[in-house]
Amino acid sequence: MARTNRAIRRSGTLRAARLGPRDVVHVGSAGLRSRPVRVVLSALGIAIGIATMIAVVGISASSQAQLMRQLDALGTNMLVAKPDEGMFSGEKVKLPKDAVGMVGRVDGVEDVGATGDLQHSVRRSQEIPEGETGGIAVKAATEGMLDVLRADMATGTWLNAANGRYPSVVLGHVTAARLGITEPGRQVWIDDRYFTVVGILDPLPLAPEIERAALVGWRAAQELLGFDGHPTAVYERSTDASVHTVQKLLASTIDPQNPHNVAVGDPSSALQAKAATEGAFSSLLLGLGGIALLVGGVGVANTMIISVLERRHEIGLRRSLGATRGQIRIQFVTESLMLSGLGGLTGVALGAAATAAYAYTAGLPWVVPPWAAGGGLCATLAIGTVAGLYPAVRASRLSPTLALQA
């Protein structure tokens, strides 16, 4: 102690005491502890902005994860070839009857199937007017379609060599719902004849046209419904490594003389595009969340300014006892950071909870990207720093004498 006093006398100046991290937290939280209601209301603005941003990003990420799961399950290696409707001749184009066999001989092709459109309607019974089709198409289908589509039967069996030559039918998921049929054994009316339902398909995201169709066997369609045997669509499933090669060869394989009459499509591209653009609409909501976050930052700044005005005596007393301007600035910036951090943590928790609730309701996987939570917290701290700078500078410039007299 004597050595310290001698050092002070020799230097002729006083050195301000340093604030350790614990002291900074203590003095910074003093204002928060004394005004809990105001703290809650101010942090709420930050929390709403962060929660909105986290929820938007989380819901979008959850939807994308679900789409990726569907793509992984269904695969991106299925191609569909259809007539190009006589682009040059103006005549209706028909695919060759042996198109399935020709496509099956292409290197890399694993499974091939086909459907053919029939000019008939399907109704629950003959008592229903013919014009009330419910948007349901009737198609002939080959036995290989189930493997190509990687489809599962919700109930019943698929068309095979045994039932495919008799008046039997497999209903798509949507078709069964529209007809009100939930189990095999029921009958539907097609072209003045009852067909027995032998199976119902599970949903097929890559083939919505099959979901909305009633499928009869290829042979039965020819013998009972006047089908000419020309496929309307050829479906093939190739190895992942050969998809692009098969896509280039498919048109010329099906119709070597007029390959331009064959259009080849990739059904999975729709899901891929949807996954890629899933966050497009989210940008608007992110902007709204950002605006809410800025409004919350303004609320924090306003709270800190009011806090400085209300605590002039405290600031004056601390300055009189030797606190430097820098220590006053640190105190109020720390208070602003703690206020914003409280709102940010609350917002992240609320956003994650909202995402979880939506994902559970919609049957989606719960995904909250770590960068979204980390970025949200960093944004709140940045806003807290900016919001607290002016009040902190203003507090540090108060004259101790005038502050104590006020």
Short mmCIF file of N, CA and C in Angstrom, two decimals, residues 157-274:
data_model
loop_
_atom_site.label_atom_id
_atom_site.label_comp_id
_atom_site.label_asym_id
_atom_site.label_seq_id
_atom_site.Cartn_x
_atom_site.Cartn_y
_atom_site.Cartn_z
N THR A 157 -53.63 -55.77 -55.29
CA THR A 157 -52.52 -56.21 -56.13
C THR A 157 -52.48 -55.40 -57.42
N TRP A 158 -51.32 -55.48 -58.08
CA TRP A 158 -51.13 -54.80 -59.36
C TRP A 158 -51.59 -55.71 -60.50
N LEU A 159 -51.70 -55.13 -61.68
CA LEU A 159 -52.09 -55.89 -62.86
C LEU A 159 -50.99 -56.89 -63.23
N ASN A 160 -51.39 -58.10 -63.55
CA ASN A 160 -50.43 -59.15 -63.92
C ASN A 160 -50.99 -59.99 -65.05
N ALA A 161 -50.25 -61.03 -65.38
CA ALA A 161 -50.67 -61.86 -66.51
C ALA A 161 -52.01 -62.55 -66.24
N ALA A 162 -52.33 -62.76 -64.97
CA ALA A 162 -53.57 -63.46 -64.64
C ALA A 162 -54.78 -62.53 -64.71
N ASN A 163 -54.71 -61.39 -64.01
CA ASN A 163 -55.89 -60.53 -63.97
C ASN A 163 -55.89 -59.47 -65.07
N GLY A 164 -54.74 -59.30 -65.76
CA GLY A 164 -54.65 -58.24 -66.76
C GLY A 164 -55.41 -58.51 -68.03
N ARG A 165 -55.92 -59.70 -68.21
CA ARG A 165 -56.70 -60.00 -69.42
C ARG A 165 -58.21 -60.02 -69.16
N TYR A 166 -58.58 -59.79 -67.91
CA TYR A 166 -59.99 -59.78 -67.54
C TYR A 166 -60.42 -58.36 -67.18
N PRO A 167 -61.71 -58.10 -67.04
CA PRO A 167 -62.18 -56.76 -66.68
C PRO A 167 -61.84 -56.41 -65.23
N SER A 168 -60.58 -56.10 -65.02
CA SER A 168 -60.11 -55.69 -63.70
C SER A 168 -59.42 -54.34 -63.85
N VAL A 169 -59.33 -53.62 -62.77
CA VAL A 169 -58.80 -52.26 -62.83
C VAL A 169 -58.06 -51.93 -61.53
N VAL A 170 -56.96 -51.15 -61.67
CA VAL A 170 -56.23 -50.61 -60.52
C VAL A 170 -56.47 -49.11 -60.52
N LEU A 171 -56.81 -48.56 -59.36
CA LEU A 171 -57.13 -47.15 -59.25
C LEU A 171 -55.95 -46.37 -58.66
N GLY A 172 -55.72 -45.19 -59.23
CA GLY A 172 -54.74 -44.29 -58.64
C GLY A 172 -55.25 -43.74 -57.32
N HIS A 173 -54.35 -43.17 -56.55
CA HIS A 173 -54.70 -42.67 -55.22
C HIS A 173 -55.82 -41.64 -55.29
N VAL A 174 -55.72 -40.68 -56.17
CA VAL A 174 -56.74 -39.63 -56.29
C VAL A 174 -58.03 -40.20 -56.87
N THR A 175 -57.91 -41.10 -57.84
CA THR A 175 -59.10 -41.71 -58.44
C THR A 175 -59.93 -42.45 -57.40
N ALA A 176 -59.26 -43.22 -56.57
CA ALA A 176 -59.99 -43.96 -55.54
C ALA A 176 -60.71 -43.03 -54.59
N ALA A 177 -60.07 -41.92 -54.25
CA ALA A 177 -60.72 -40.96 -53.34
C ALA A 177 -61.93 -40.33 -54.00
N ARG A 178 -61.82 -39.99 -55.28
CA ARG A 178 -62.95 -39.36 -55.97
C ARG A 178 -64.12 -40.32 -56.18
N LEU A 179 -63.81 -41.59 -56.35
CA LEU A 179 -64.87 -42.58 -56.52
C LEU A 179 -65.39 -43.10 -55.19
N GLY A 180 -64.71 -42.77 -54.12
CA GLY A 180 -65.14 -43.22 -52.80
C GLY A 180 -64.89 -44.70 -52.57
N ILE A 181 -63.82 -45.24 -53.18
CA ILE A 181 -63.49 -46.66 -53.04
C ILE A 181 -62.24 -46.78 -52.18
N THR A 182 -62.30 -47.59 -51.16
CA THR A 182 -61.18 -47.72 -50.22
C THR A 182 -60.58 -49.11 -50.16
N GLU A 183 -61.18 -50.09 -50.86
CA GLU A 183 -60.68 -51.45 -50.78
C GLU A 183 -60.99 -52.20 -52.07
N PRO A 184 -60.19 -53.22 -52.38
CA PRO A 184 -60.45 -54.02 -53.59
C PRO A 184 -61.77 -54.78 -53.46
N GLY A 185 -62.24 -55.28 -54.61
CA GLY A 185 -63.48 -56.05 -54.63
C GLY A 185 -64.67 -55.24 -55.09
N ARG A 186 -64.57 -53.90 -55.01
CA ARG A 186 -65.66 -53.08 -55.52
C ARG A 186 -65.63 -53.06 -57.04
N GLN A 187 -66.70 -52.58 -57.65
CA GLN A 187 -66.77 -52.53 -59.10
C GLN A 187 -67.02 -51.10 -59.58
N VAL A 188 -66.48 -50.81 -60.76
CA VAL A 188 -66.70 -49.50 -61.39
C VAL A 188 -67.19 -49.73 -62.81
N TRP A 189 -67.84 -48.73 -63.36
CA TRP A 189 -68.47 -48.86 -64.68
C TRP A 189 -67.59 -48.20 -65.73
N ILE A 190 -67.12 -49.01 -66.71
CA ILE A 190 -66.29 -48.51 -67.80
C ILE A 190 -66.84 -49.08 -69.11
N ASP A 191 -67.27 -48.20 -70.02
CA ASP A 191 -67.72 -48.59 -71.36
C ASP A 191 -68.76 -49.70 -71.30
N ASP A 192 -69.86 -49.42 -70.60
CA ASP A 192 -70.99 -50.35 -70.54
C ASP A 192 -70.62 -51.70 -69.95
N ARG A 193 -69.65 -51.70 -69.05
CA ARG A 193 -69.23 -52.96 -68.43
C ARG A 193 -68.69 -52.67 -67.04
N TYR A 194 -68.95 -53.55 -66.12
CA TYR A 194 -68.38 -53.40 -64.78
C TYR A 194 -66.98 -54.03 -64.74
N PHE A 195 -66.05 -53.27 -64.18
CA PHE A 195 -64.68 -53.75 -63.96
C PHE A 195 -64.46 -53.87 -62.45
N THR A 196 -63.81 -54.93 -62.05
CA THR A 196 -63.55 -55.16 -60.63
C THR A 196 -62.24 -54.50 -60.21
N VAL A 197 -62.31 -53.75 -59.11
CA VAL A 197 -61.11 -53.09 -58.58
C VAL A 197 -60.25 -54.14 -57.88
N VAL A 198 -59.02 -54.32 -58.36
CA VAL A 198 -58.12 -55.31 -57.76
C VAL A 198 -57.03 -54.66 -56.90
N GLY A 199 -56.88 -53.33 -56.99
CA GLY A 199 -55.86 -52.67 -56.19
C GLY A 199 -55.97 -51.16 -56.24
N ILE A 200 -55.37 -50.52 -55.25
CA ILE A 200 -55.33 -49.05 -55.17
C ILE A 200 -53.88 -48.65 -54.90
N LEU A 201 -53.37 -47.70 -55.68
CA LEU A 201 -51.98 -47.28 -55.57
C LEU A 201 -51.78 -46.25 -54.46
N ASP A 202 -50.58 -46.25 -53.92
CA ASP A 202 -50.17 -45.17 -53.02
C ASP A 202 -49.92 -43.91 -53.85
N PRO A 203 -49.80 -42.74 -53.20
CA PRO A 203 -49.52 -41.50 -53.95
C PRO A 203 -48.24 -41.61 -54.77
N LEU A 204 -48.23 -40.96 -55.93
CA LEU A 204 -47.08 -40.98 -56.86
C LEU A 204 -46.72 -39.54 -57.24
N PRO A 205 -45.86 -38.89 -56.48
CA PRO A 205 -45.50 -37.50 -56.79
C PRO A 205 -44.88 -37.31 -58.16
N LEU A 206 -44.17 -38.34 -58.68
CA LEU A 206 -43.54 -38.20 -59.98
C LEU A 206 -44.49 -38.50 -61.14
N ALA A 207 -45.65 -39.03 -60.85
CA ALA A 207 -46.59 -39.38 -61.91
C ALA A 207 -48.02 -39.01 -61.50
N PRO A 208 -48.32 -37.73 -61.43
CA PRO A 208 -49.68 -37.31 -61.03
C PRO A 208 -50.74 -37.78 -62.01
N GLU A 209 -50.36 -38.01 -63.28
CA GLU A 209 -51.34 -38.50 -64.25
C GLU A 209 -51.79 -39.92 -63.92
N ILE A 210 -50.94 -40.70 -63.28
CA ILE A 210 -51.32 -42.05 -62.87
C ILE A 210 -52.20 -42.00 -61.63
N GLU A 211 -51.94 -41.04 -60.75
CA GLU A 211 -52.77 -40.89 -59.56
C GLU A 211 -54.23 -40.61 -59.92
N ARG A 212 -54.43 -39.97 -61.07
CA ARG A 212 -55.78 -39.56 -61.48
C ARG A 212 -56.31 -40.43 -62.61
N ALA A 213 -55.93 -41.70 -62.60
CA ALA A 213 -56.33 -42.60 -63.68
C ALA A 213 -56.85 -43.91 -63.12
N ALA A 214 -57.64 -44.57 -63.97
CA ALA A 214 -58.05 -45.96 -63.71
C ALA A 214 -57.30 -46.82 -64.72
N LEU A 215 -56.52 -47.77 -64.25
CA LEU A 215 -55.60 -48.53 -65.09
C LEU A 215 -56.14 -49.95 -65.32
N VAL A 216 -56.24 -50.32 -66.58
CA VAL A 216 -56.68 -51.68 -66.92
C VAL A 216 -55.52 -52.38 -67.62
N GLY A 217 -55.55 -53.69 -67.66
CA GLY A 217 -54.49 -54.46 -68.28
C GLY A 217 -54.38 -54.20 -69.78
N TRP A 218 -53.18 -54.33 -70.31
CA TRP A 218 -52.94 -54.05 -71.74
C TRP A 218 -53.78 -54.96 -72.64
N ARG A 219 -53.83 -56.23 -72.28
CA ARG A 219 -54.60 -57.17 -73.11
C ARG A 219 -56.09 -56.94 -72.97
N ALA A 220 -56.54 -56.68 -71.75
CA ALA A 220 -57.97 -56.43 -71.54
C ALA A 220 -58.41 -55.17 -72.27
N ALA A 221 -57.54 -54.16 -72.30
CA ALA A 221 -57.89 -52.93 -73.00
C ALA A 221 -58.06 -53.18 -74.49
N GLN A 222 -57.25 -54.06 -75.07
CA GLN A 222 -57.36 -54.37 -76.48
C GLN A 222 -58.60 -55.19 -76.79
N GLU A 223 -58.87 -56.16 -75.94
CA GLU A 223 -59.97 -57.08 -76.22
C GLU A 223 -61.34 -56.54 -75.80
N LEU A 224 -61.37 -55.73 -74.75
CA LEU A 224 -62.65 -55.29 -74.21
C LEU A 224 -62.97 -53.82 -74.48
N LEU A 225 -61.94 -53.00 -74.67
CA LEU A 225 -62.17 -51.55 -74.77
C LEU A 225 -61.72 -50.96 -76.11
N GLY A 226 -61.33 -51.82 -77.06
CA GLY A 226 -60.98 -51.33 -78.39
C GLY A 226 -59.66 -50.58 -78.46
N PHE A 227 -58.73 -50.87 -77.58
CA PHE A 227 -57.43 -50.20 -77.58
C PHE A 227 -56.61 -50.69 -78.76
N ASP A 228 -55.95 -49.75 -79.48
CA ASP A 228 -55.21 -50.12 -80.68
C ASP A 228 -53.79 -50.62 -80.40
N GLY A 229 -53.32 -50.57 -79.16
CA GLY A 229 -52.00 -51.09 -78.80
C GLY A 229 -50.87 -50.10 -78.92
N HIS A 230 -51.14 -48.87 -79.40
CA HIS A 230 -50.09 -47.85 -79.48
C HIS A 230 -49.97 -47.13 -78.13
N PRO A 231 -48.81 -47.19 -77.51
CA PRO A 231 -48.67 -46.52 -76.20
C PRO A 231 -48.74 -45.00 -76.35
N THR A 232 -49.29 -44.38 -75.35
CA THR A 232 -49.34 -42.92 -75.31
C THR A 232 -48.15 -42.35 -74.56
N ALA A 233 -47.62 -43.13 -73.63
CA ALA A 233 -46.45 -42.70 -72.87
C ALA A 233 -45.62 -43.93 -72.53
N VAL A 234 -44.30 -43.81 -72.73
CA VAL A 234 -43.37 -44.88 -72.39
C VAL A 234 -42.53 -44.42 -71.22
N TYR A 235 -42.55 -45.17 -70.13
CA TYR A 235 -41.81 -44.83 -68.92
C TYR A 235 -40.60 -45.77 -68.82
N GLU A 236 -39.44 -45.23 -68.53
CA GLU A 236 -38.26 -46.08 -68.35
C GLU A 236 -37.46 -45.61 -67.14
N ARG A 237 -36.84 -46.57 -66.51
CA ARG A 237 -35.97 -46.30 -65.35
C ARG A 237 -34.59 -46.85 -65.68
N SER A 238 -33.59 -45.96 -65.69
CA SER A 238 -32.23 -46.36 -66.04
C SER A 238 -31.32 -46.17 -64.83
N THR A 239 -30.08 -46.59 -64.98
CA THR A 239 -29.12 -46.39 -63.90
C THR A 239 -28.80 -44.89 -63.80
N ASP A 240 -28.36 -44.47 -62.62
CA ASP A 240 -28.06 -43.06 -62.42
C ASP A 240 -26.96 -42.57 -63.37
N ALA A 241 -26.01 -43.44 -63.63
CA ALA A 241 -24.88 -43.03 -64.47
C ALA A 241 -25.26 -42.88 -65.93
N SER A 242 -26.33 -43.52 -66.35
CA SER A 242 -26.68 -43.52 -67.78
C SER A 242 -27.91 -42.69 -68.11
N VAL A 243 -28.42 -41.93 -67.17
CA VAL A 243 -29.65 -41.17 -67.41
C VAL A 243 -29.50 -40.23 -68.60
N HIS A 244 -28.45 -39.43 -68.62
CA HIS A 244 -28.28 -38.44 -69.68
C HIS A 244 -28.05 -39.11 -71.03
N THR A 245 -27.32 -40.22 -71.04
CA THR A 245 -27.09 -40.93 -72.29
C THR A 245 -28.39 -41.51 -72.84
N VAL A 246 -29.18 -42.13 -71.95
CA VAL A 246 -30.46 -42.71 -72.37
C VAL A 246 -31.40 -41.61 -72.85
N GLN A 247 -31.37 -40.46 -72.18
CA GLN A 247 -32.25 -39.37 -72.58
C GLN A 247 -31.96 -38.92 -74.01
N LYS A 248 -30.70 -38.92 -74.40
CA LYS A 248 -30.33 -38.53 -75.76
C LYS A 248 -30.75 -39.58 -76.79
N LEU A 249 -30.76 -40.86 -76.38
CA LEU A 249 -31.04 -41.94 -77.32
C LEU A 249 -32.52 -42.31 -77.40
N LEU A 250 -33.31 -41.88 -76.43
CA LEU A 250 -34.67 -42.40 -76.30
C LEU A 250 -35.54 -42.08 -77.51
N ALA A 251 -35.52 -40.84 -77.96
CA ALA A 251 -36.38 -40.45 -79.08
C ALA A 251 -36.02 -41.20 -80.36
N SER A 252 -34.74 -41.28 -80.66
CA SER A 252 -34.31 -41.97 -81.88
C SER A 252 -34.52 -43.47 -81.78
N THR A 253 -34.52 -44.02 -80.58
CA THR A 253 -34.77 -45.45 -80.41
C THR A 253 -36.24 -45.78 -80.65
N ILE A 254 -37.13 -44.94 -80.14
CA ILE A 254 -38.56 -45.20 -80.28
C ILE A 254 -39.03 -44.99 -81.71
N ASP A 255 -38.56 -43.92 -82.34
CA ASP A 255 -38.95 -43.62 -83.72
C ASP A 255 -37.72 -43.22 -84.51
N PRO A 256 -36.97 -44.17 -85.03
CA PRO A 256 -35.71 -43.86 -85.71
C PRO A 256 -35.88 -42.93 -86.91
N GLN A 257 -37.00 -43.03 -87.62
CA GLN A 257 -37.19 -42.22 -88.82
C GLN A 257 -37.61 -40.78 -88.49
N ASN A 258 -38.37 -40.63 -87.43
CA ASN A 258 -38.86 -39.29 -87.05
C ASN A 258 -38.66 -39.06 -85.56
N PRO A 259 -37.44 -38.94 -85.09
CA PRO A 259 -37.23 -38.75 -83.65
C PRO A 259 -37.80 -37.44 -83.12
N HIS A 260 -38.00 -36.47 -84.03
CA HIS A 260 -38.56 -35.19 -83.59
C HIS A 260 -40.03 -35.34 -83.18
N ASN A 261 -40.65 -36.47 -83.52
CA ASN A 261 -42.04 -36.69 -83.13
C ASN A 261 -42.17 -37.24 -81.72
N VAL A 262 -41.04 -37.43 -81.03
CA VAL A 262 -41.06 -37.98 -79.68
C VAL A 262 -40.50 -36.94 -78.72
N ALA A 263 -41.26 -36.63 -77.70
CA ALA A 263 -40.82 -35.69 -76.66
C ALA A 263 -40.43 -36.48 -75.42
N VAL A 264 -39.23 -36.22 -74.92
CA VAL A 264 -38.72 -36.94 -73.74
C VAL A 264 -38.67 -35.97 -72.57
N GLY A 265 -39.28 -36.35 -71.47
CA GLY A 265 -39.32 -35.48 -70.28
C GLY A 265 -38.78 -36.18 -69.05
N ASP A 266 -38.44 -35.36 -68.08
CA ASP A 266 -37.92 -35.85 -66.80
C ASP A 266 -38.89 -35.43 -65.70
N PRO A 267 -39.75 -36.34 -65.22
CA PRO A 267 -40.74 -35.96 -64.20
C PRO A 267 -40.13 -35.41 -62.92
N SER A 268 -38.92 -35.88 -62.57
CA SER A 268 -38.32 -35.42 -61.31
C SER A 268 -37.87 -33.97 -61.39
N SER A 269 -37.76 -33.42 -62.60
CA SER A 269 -37.30 -32.03 -62.72
C SER A 269 -38.26 -31.07 -62.06
N ALA A 270 -39.56 -31.43 -62.05
CA ALA A 270 -40.54 -30.56 -61.39
C ALA A 270 -40.27 -30.49 -59.89
N LEU A 271 -40.01 -31.65 -59.27
CA LEU A 271 -39.70 -31.65 -57.85
C LEU A 271 -38.38 -30.95 -57.57
N GLN A 272 -37.40 -31.17 -58.47
CA GLN A 272 -36.11 -30.51 -58.29
C GLN A 272 -36.26 -28.99 -58.38
N ALA A 273 -37.05 -28.53 -59.34
CA ALA A 273 -37.29 -27.09 -59.47
C ALA A 273 -38.04 -26.55 -58.26
N LYS A 274 -38.97 -27.34 -57.77
CA LYS A 274 -39.71 -26.90 -56.59
C LYS A 274 -38.80 -26.79 -55.38
#
